[in-house]
């Protein structure tokens, strides 16, 4: 999957979880809090993303994920480790 | 001061909504099928009363679904029906609107799935705890409708729903609330839960090839209960306030009694059942001869149905032969903490319509079960007083009495 394709998939995925925004208004710069996700919602979002993208959001670096672009960067740098 | 029922909602294996449920019940429809929600091939009991037509996505957002266990979703749907049925409660201050709910197992679906993930060293959903906690359903109902008064959850196994309705009666009588959303919810057609009940030899295992016959309270060949799921919700308020706001009134919730066997953690005891029924009758300020109908606890276990029959005979004497009895569980299985809420709705509908639903699968009664259980076909009978029984593990017995006004 190239980065553009990954970006599209992550945005579609986040749009499917967001309550108040659709995919067209989400960019890589969108922060989770601006998309209506509070801190617990964000934990749930990352949990669901593990299943959807086969990655494991583990360890301290996860705490720094704040935006859509952060998730895309993380997934692109971490090869799939789990199967859904 | 009289407490009345002004709204009802139900999600059951034989129907979603009171009309669908009651139409199926009086026609003796079985909701018991082979288990479809998980691979039950390794279970001894492979039948259950599942709600297959229920889709939470029809009324909950993706986020709400992620944050709720199935038992909460069933409760929310039943509550939404009951609230719509009751009409606006805007005349009451939000702090005077209470919730009293029962659930034996709480969010056990989440418990089982999260435990399985943990044991596989996988992360668990962040909302695992608020989905599992027994008061989750009551909290979600309160949140959805802005009910800011007392919020209670009762967990007394199979009698949870009856105790919750009884607690609601107490809240209204003692002036701690003006209206209460009361009932029970359960969703435990699940591998671990069913294996647990199998280990106690409580479940039916002999009818896997003929599921609709598996739940047969009072019948000669019964071999255990059939797991069910569902939710039943009542809206309860004081009669004078209900009349003032122009609400329709289904029935009076007239009495509530409970008693603990204090003898055995799971085996039923006749004395405790008699005591609970007696207390409910006294609380309703009636005499036992006035009871026209009993919605029996009747789970289809070999021991339980005999003990309940003996308890009814002990308490009612010769009137035991006059009273009509039926077992809703013959059609929907045993939905644990929801069962008495569902049984209460059946009782109220009998008062309201003059029809008593049958106990199905009752071709030949156990010789030790020799009362009138309304076998196989509904009957027409004017019911002025109806009682719903619920007897749970822990030796917990609860009875509630509904009357026509």
Short mmCIF file of N, CA and C in Angstrom, two decimals, chain B residues 259-332:
data_model
loop_
_atom_site.label_atom_id
_atom_site.label_comp_id
_atom_site.label_asym_id
_atom_site.label_seq_id
_atom_site.Cartn_x
_atom_site.Cartn_y
_atom_site.Cartn_z
N UNK B 259 -38.54 -12.68 49.69
CA UNK B 259 -38.06 -13.47 50.82
C UNK B 259 -36.87 -14.29 50.37
N UNK B 260 -35.94 -14.47 51.27
CA UNK B 260 -34.77 -15.31 50.95
C UNK B 260 -34.90 -16.67 51.62
N UNK B 261 -34.57 -17.72 50.85
CA UNK B 261 -34.62 -19.07 51.43
C UNK B 261 -33.64 -19.21 52.60
N UNK B 262 -32.45 -18.65 52.38
CA UNK B 262 -31.38 -18.82 53.37
C UNK B 262 -31.13 -20.30 53.68
N UNK B 263 -31.26 -21.13 52.65
CA UNK B 263 -31.01 -22.56 52.84
C UNK B 263 -29.93 -23.09 51.90
N UNK B 264 -29.97 -22.68 50.62
CA UNK B 264 -29.05 -23.26 49.63
C UNK B 264 -28.80 -22.23 48.55
N UNK B 265 -27.60 -22.20 48.01
CA UNK B 265 -27.25 -21.15 47.05
C UNK B 265 -27.99 -21.31 45.72
N UNK B 266 -28.34 -22.54 45.33
CA UNK B 266 -29.07 -22.69 44.06
C UNK B 266 -30.37 -23.49 44.14
N UNK B 267 -30.51 -24.38 45.10
CA UNK B 267 -31.72 -25.21 45.15
C UNK B 267 -32.91 -24.40 45.65
N UNK B 268 -34.06 -24.54 44.98
CA UNK B 268 -35.24 -23.77 45.41
C UNK B 268 -35.83 -24.34 46.71
N UNK B 269 -36.58 -23.48 47.39
CA UNK B 269 -37.17 -23.88 48.67
C UNK B 269 -38.62 -23.39 48.71
N UNK B 270 -39.54 -24.31 49.00
CA UNK B 270 -40.95 -23.95 48.94
C UNK B 270 -41.32 -22.85 49.93
N UNK B 271 -40.79 -22.91 51.13
CA UNK B 271 -41.18 -21.94 52.16
C UNK B 271 -40.87 -20.51 51.74
N UNK B 272 -39.73 -20.32 51.11
CA UNK B 272 -39.35 -18.98 50.67
C UNK B 272 -40.28 -18.46 49.58
N UNK B 273 -40.66 -19.36 48.68
CA UNK B 273 -41.57 -18.96 47.60
C UNK B 273 -42.94 -18.59 48.16
N UNK B 274 -43.43 -19.40 49.10
CA UNK B 274 -44.72 -19.10 49.74
C UNK B 274 -44.64 -17.74 50.44
N UNK B 275 -43.54 -17.52 51.12
CA UNK B 275 -43.40 -16.26 51.87
C UNK B 275 -43.41 -15.05 50.94
N UNK B 276 -42.73 -15.17 49.80
CA UNK B 276 -42.69 -14.04 48.86
C UNK B 276 -44.08 -13.76 48.28
N UNK B 277 -44.78 -14.82 47.88
CA UNK B 277 -46.13 -14.63 47.32
C UNK B 277 -47.07 -14.05 48.38
N UNK B 278 -46.96 -14.59 49.60
CA UNK B 278 -47.81 -14.11 50.70
C UNK B 278 -47.56 -12.63 50.97
N UNK B 279 -46.29 -12.26 50.98
CA UNK B 279 -45.94 -10.86 51.25
C UNK B 279 -46.47 -9.94 50.16
N UNK B 280 -46.41 -10.39 48.92
CA UNK B 280 -46.90 -9.56 47.81
C UNK B 280 -48.41 -9.38 47.90
N UNK B 281 -49.09 -10.46 48.27
CA UNK B 281 -50.56 -10.39 48.41
C UNK B 281 -50.94 -9.45 49.54
N UNK B 282 -50.25 -9.56 50.65
CA UNK B 282 -50.53 -8.66 51.78
C UNK B 282 -50.21 -7.22 51.43
N UNK B 283 -49.11 -7.04 50.71
CA UNK B 283 -48.72 -5.69 50.32
C UNK B 283 -49.76 -5.06 49.39
N UNK B 284 -50.40 -5.90 48.58
CA UNK B 284 -51.43 -5.41 47.66
C UNK B 284 -52.77 -5.21 48.36
N UNK B 285 -52.80 -5.59 49.63
CA UNK B 285 -54.02 -5.43 50.42
C UNK B 285 -55.19 -6.24 49.83
N UNK B 286 -54.89 -7.45 49.40
CA UNK B 286 -55.92 -8.36 48.89
C UNK B 286 -55.80 -9.68 49.65
N UNK B 287 -56.67 -10.62 49.33
CA UNK B 287 -56.51 -11.97 49.87
C UNK B 287 -56.19 -12.92 48.72
N UNK B 288 -55.63 -14.07 49.06
CA UNK B 288 -55.12 -14.97 48.02
C UNK B 288 -56.23 -15.44 47.07
N UNK B 289 -57.46 -15.55 47.57
CA UNK B 289 -58.56 -16.01 46.71
C UNK B 289 -58.86 -15.03 45.58
N UNK B 290 -58.38 -13.80 45.70
CA UNK B 290 -58.65 -12.80 44.66
C UNK B 290 -57.71 -12.93 43.46
N UNK B 291 -56.65 -13.71 43.60
CA UNK B 291 -55.68 -13.83 42.49
C UNK B 291 -56.29 -14.70 41.39
N UNK B 292 -56.40 -14.14 40.19
CA UNK B 292 -57.00 -14.85 39.06
C UNK B 292 -55.97 -15.54 38.19
N UNK B 293 -54.76 -14.98 38.19
CA UNK B 293 -53.74 -15.46 37.24
C UNK B 293 -52.36 -15.38 37.87
N UNK B 294 -51.55 -16.41 37.64
CA UNK B 294 -50.15 -16.39 38.06
C UNK B 294 -49.26 -16.62 36.84
N UNK B 295 -48.42 -15.65 36.56
CA UNK B 295 -47.36 -15.84 35.58
C UNK B 295 -46.21 -16.50 36.33
N UNK B 296 -46.11 -17.81 36.17
CA UNK B 296 -45.20 -18.60 37.01
C UNK B 296 -43.74 -18.37 36.64
N UNK B 297 -42.86 -18.60 37.61
CA UNK B 297 -41.43 -18.53 37.31
C UNK B 297 -41.08 -19.67 36.35
N UNK B 298 -41.52 -20.89 36.67
CA UNK B 298 -41.57 -22.03 35.74
C UNK B 298 -40.50 -22.05 34.66
N UNK B 299 -39.31 -22.48 35.03
CA UNK B 299 -38.20 -22.42 34.09
C UNK B 299 -38.05 -23.69 33.25
N UNK B 300 -38.78 -24.75 33.62
CA UNK B 300 -38.67 -26.04 32.93
C UNK B 300 -37.59 -26.94 33.52
N UNK B 301 -37.12 -26.62 34.72
CA UNK B 301 -36.21 -27.55 35.39
C UNK B 301 -37.04 -28.60 36.14
N UNK B 302 -36.53 -29.82 36.22
CA UNK B 302 -37.31 -30.88 36.89
C UNK B 302 -37.70 -30.50 38.32
N UNK B 303 -36.78 -29.93 39.09
CA UNK B 303 -37.08 -29.63 40.48
C UNK B 303 -37.89 -28.34 40.64
N UNK B 304 -37.51 -27.30 39.95
CA UNK B 304 -38.10 -25.98 40.16
C UNK B 304 -39.60 -25.94 39.93
N UNK B 305 -40.07 -26.58 38.87
CA UNK B 305 -41.50 -26.50 38.55
C UNK B 305 -42.35 -27.24 39.59
N UNK B 306 -41.80 -28.30 40.15
CA UNK B 306 -42.52 -29.04 41.19
C UNK B 306 -42.60 -28.21 42.47
N UNK B 307 -41.49 -27.60 42.83
CA UNK B 307 -41.47 -26.78 44.06
C UNK B 307 -42.44 -25.61 43.92
N UNK B 308 -42.46 -24.96 42.76
CA UNK B 308 -43.37 -23.82 42.58
C UNK B 308 -44.83 -24.28 42.66
N UNK B 309 -45.11 -25.44 42.06
CA UNK B 309 -46.46 -26.00 42.13
C UNK B 309 -46.85 -26.24 43.60
N UNK B 310 -45.94 -26.82 44.35
CA UNK B 310 -46.22 -27.09 45.77
C UNK B 310 -46.43 -25.79 46.54
N UNK B 311 -45.63 -24.79 46.21
CA UNK B 311 -45.74 -23.50 46.91
C UNK B 311 -47.10 -22.86 46.63
N UNK B 312 -47.54 -22.93 45.38
CA UNK B 312 -48.84 -22.34 45.03
C UNK B 312 -49.96 -23.10 45.77
N UNK B 313 -49.85 -24.42 45.82
CA UNK B 313 -50.87 -25.21 46.52
C UNK B 313 -50.86 -24.90 48.02
N UNK B 314 -49.68 -24.75 48.56
CA UNK B 314 -49.55 -24.45 49.99
C UNK B 314 -50.21 -23.12 50.33
N UNK B 315 -49.95 -22.13 49.51
CA UNK B 315 -50.45 -20.78 49.81
C UNK B 315 -51.93 -20.63 49.48
N UNK B 316 -52.33 -21.13 48.32
CA UNK B 316 -53.68 -20.84 47.83
C UNK B 316 -54.71 -21.88 48.27
N UNK B 317 -54.27 -23.02 48.76
CA UNK B 317 -55.23 -24.04 49.19
C UNK B 317 -56.10 -24.48 48.03
N UNK B 318 -57.42 -24.58 48.27
CA UNK B 318 -58.31 -25.05 47.20
C UNK B 318 -58.37 -24.08 46.03
N UNK B 319 -58.09 -22.81 46.30
CA UNK B 319 -58.11 -21.82 45.21
C UNK B 319 -57.01 -22.08 44.17
N UNK B 320 -56.00 -22.86 44.55
CA UNK B 320 -54.94 -23.21 43.60
C UNK B 320 -55.50 -23.89 42.36
N UNK B 321 -56.60 -24.60 42.52
CA UNK B 321 -57.21 -25.28 41.38
C UNK B 321 -58.03 -24.33 40.50
N UNK B 322 -58.33 -23.16 41.03
CA UNK B 322 -59.14 -22.19 40.29
C UNK B 322 -58.26 -21.21 39.51
N UNK B 323 -57.11 -20.90 40.06
CA UNK B 323 -56.28 -19.85 39.47
C UNK B 323 -55.67 -20.36 38.15
N UNK B 324 -55.67 -19.48 37.15
CA UNK B 324 -55.01 -19.83 35.88
C UNK B 324 -53.52 -19.50 36.01
N UNK B 325 -52.70 -20.42 35.52
CA UNK B 325 -51.24 -20.27 35.60
C UNK B 325 -50.70 -20.41 34.18
N UNK B 326 -49.68 -19.65 33.83
CA UNK B 326 -48.97 -19.98 32.57
C UNK B 326 -47.51 -19.59 32.67
N UNK B 327 -46.73 -20.18 31.77
CA UNK B 327 -45.27 -20.03 31.80
C UNK B 327 -44.81 -19.38 30.50
N UNK B 328 -44.46 -18.10 30.59
CA UNK B 328 -43.95 -17.39 29.40
C UNK B 328 -42.66 -18.04 28.90
N UNK B 329 -41.88 -18.60 29.82
CA UNK B 329 -40.59 -19.19 29.44
C UNK B 329 -40.76 -20.38 28.50
N UNK B 330 -41.94 -20.98 28.43
CA UNK B 330 -42.13 -22.08 27.48
C UNK B 330 -41.91 -21.60 26.04
N UNK B 331 -42.06 -20.29 25.83
CA UNK B 331 -41.91 -19.74 24.47
C UNK B 331 -40.61 -18.95 24.28
N UNK B 332 -40.15 -18.28 25.32
CA UNK B 332 -38.99 -17.38 25.15
C UNK B 332 -37.73 -17.89 25.86
#
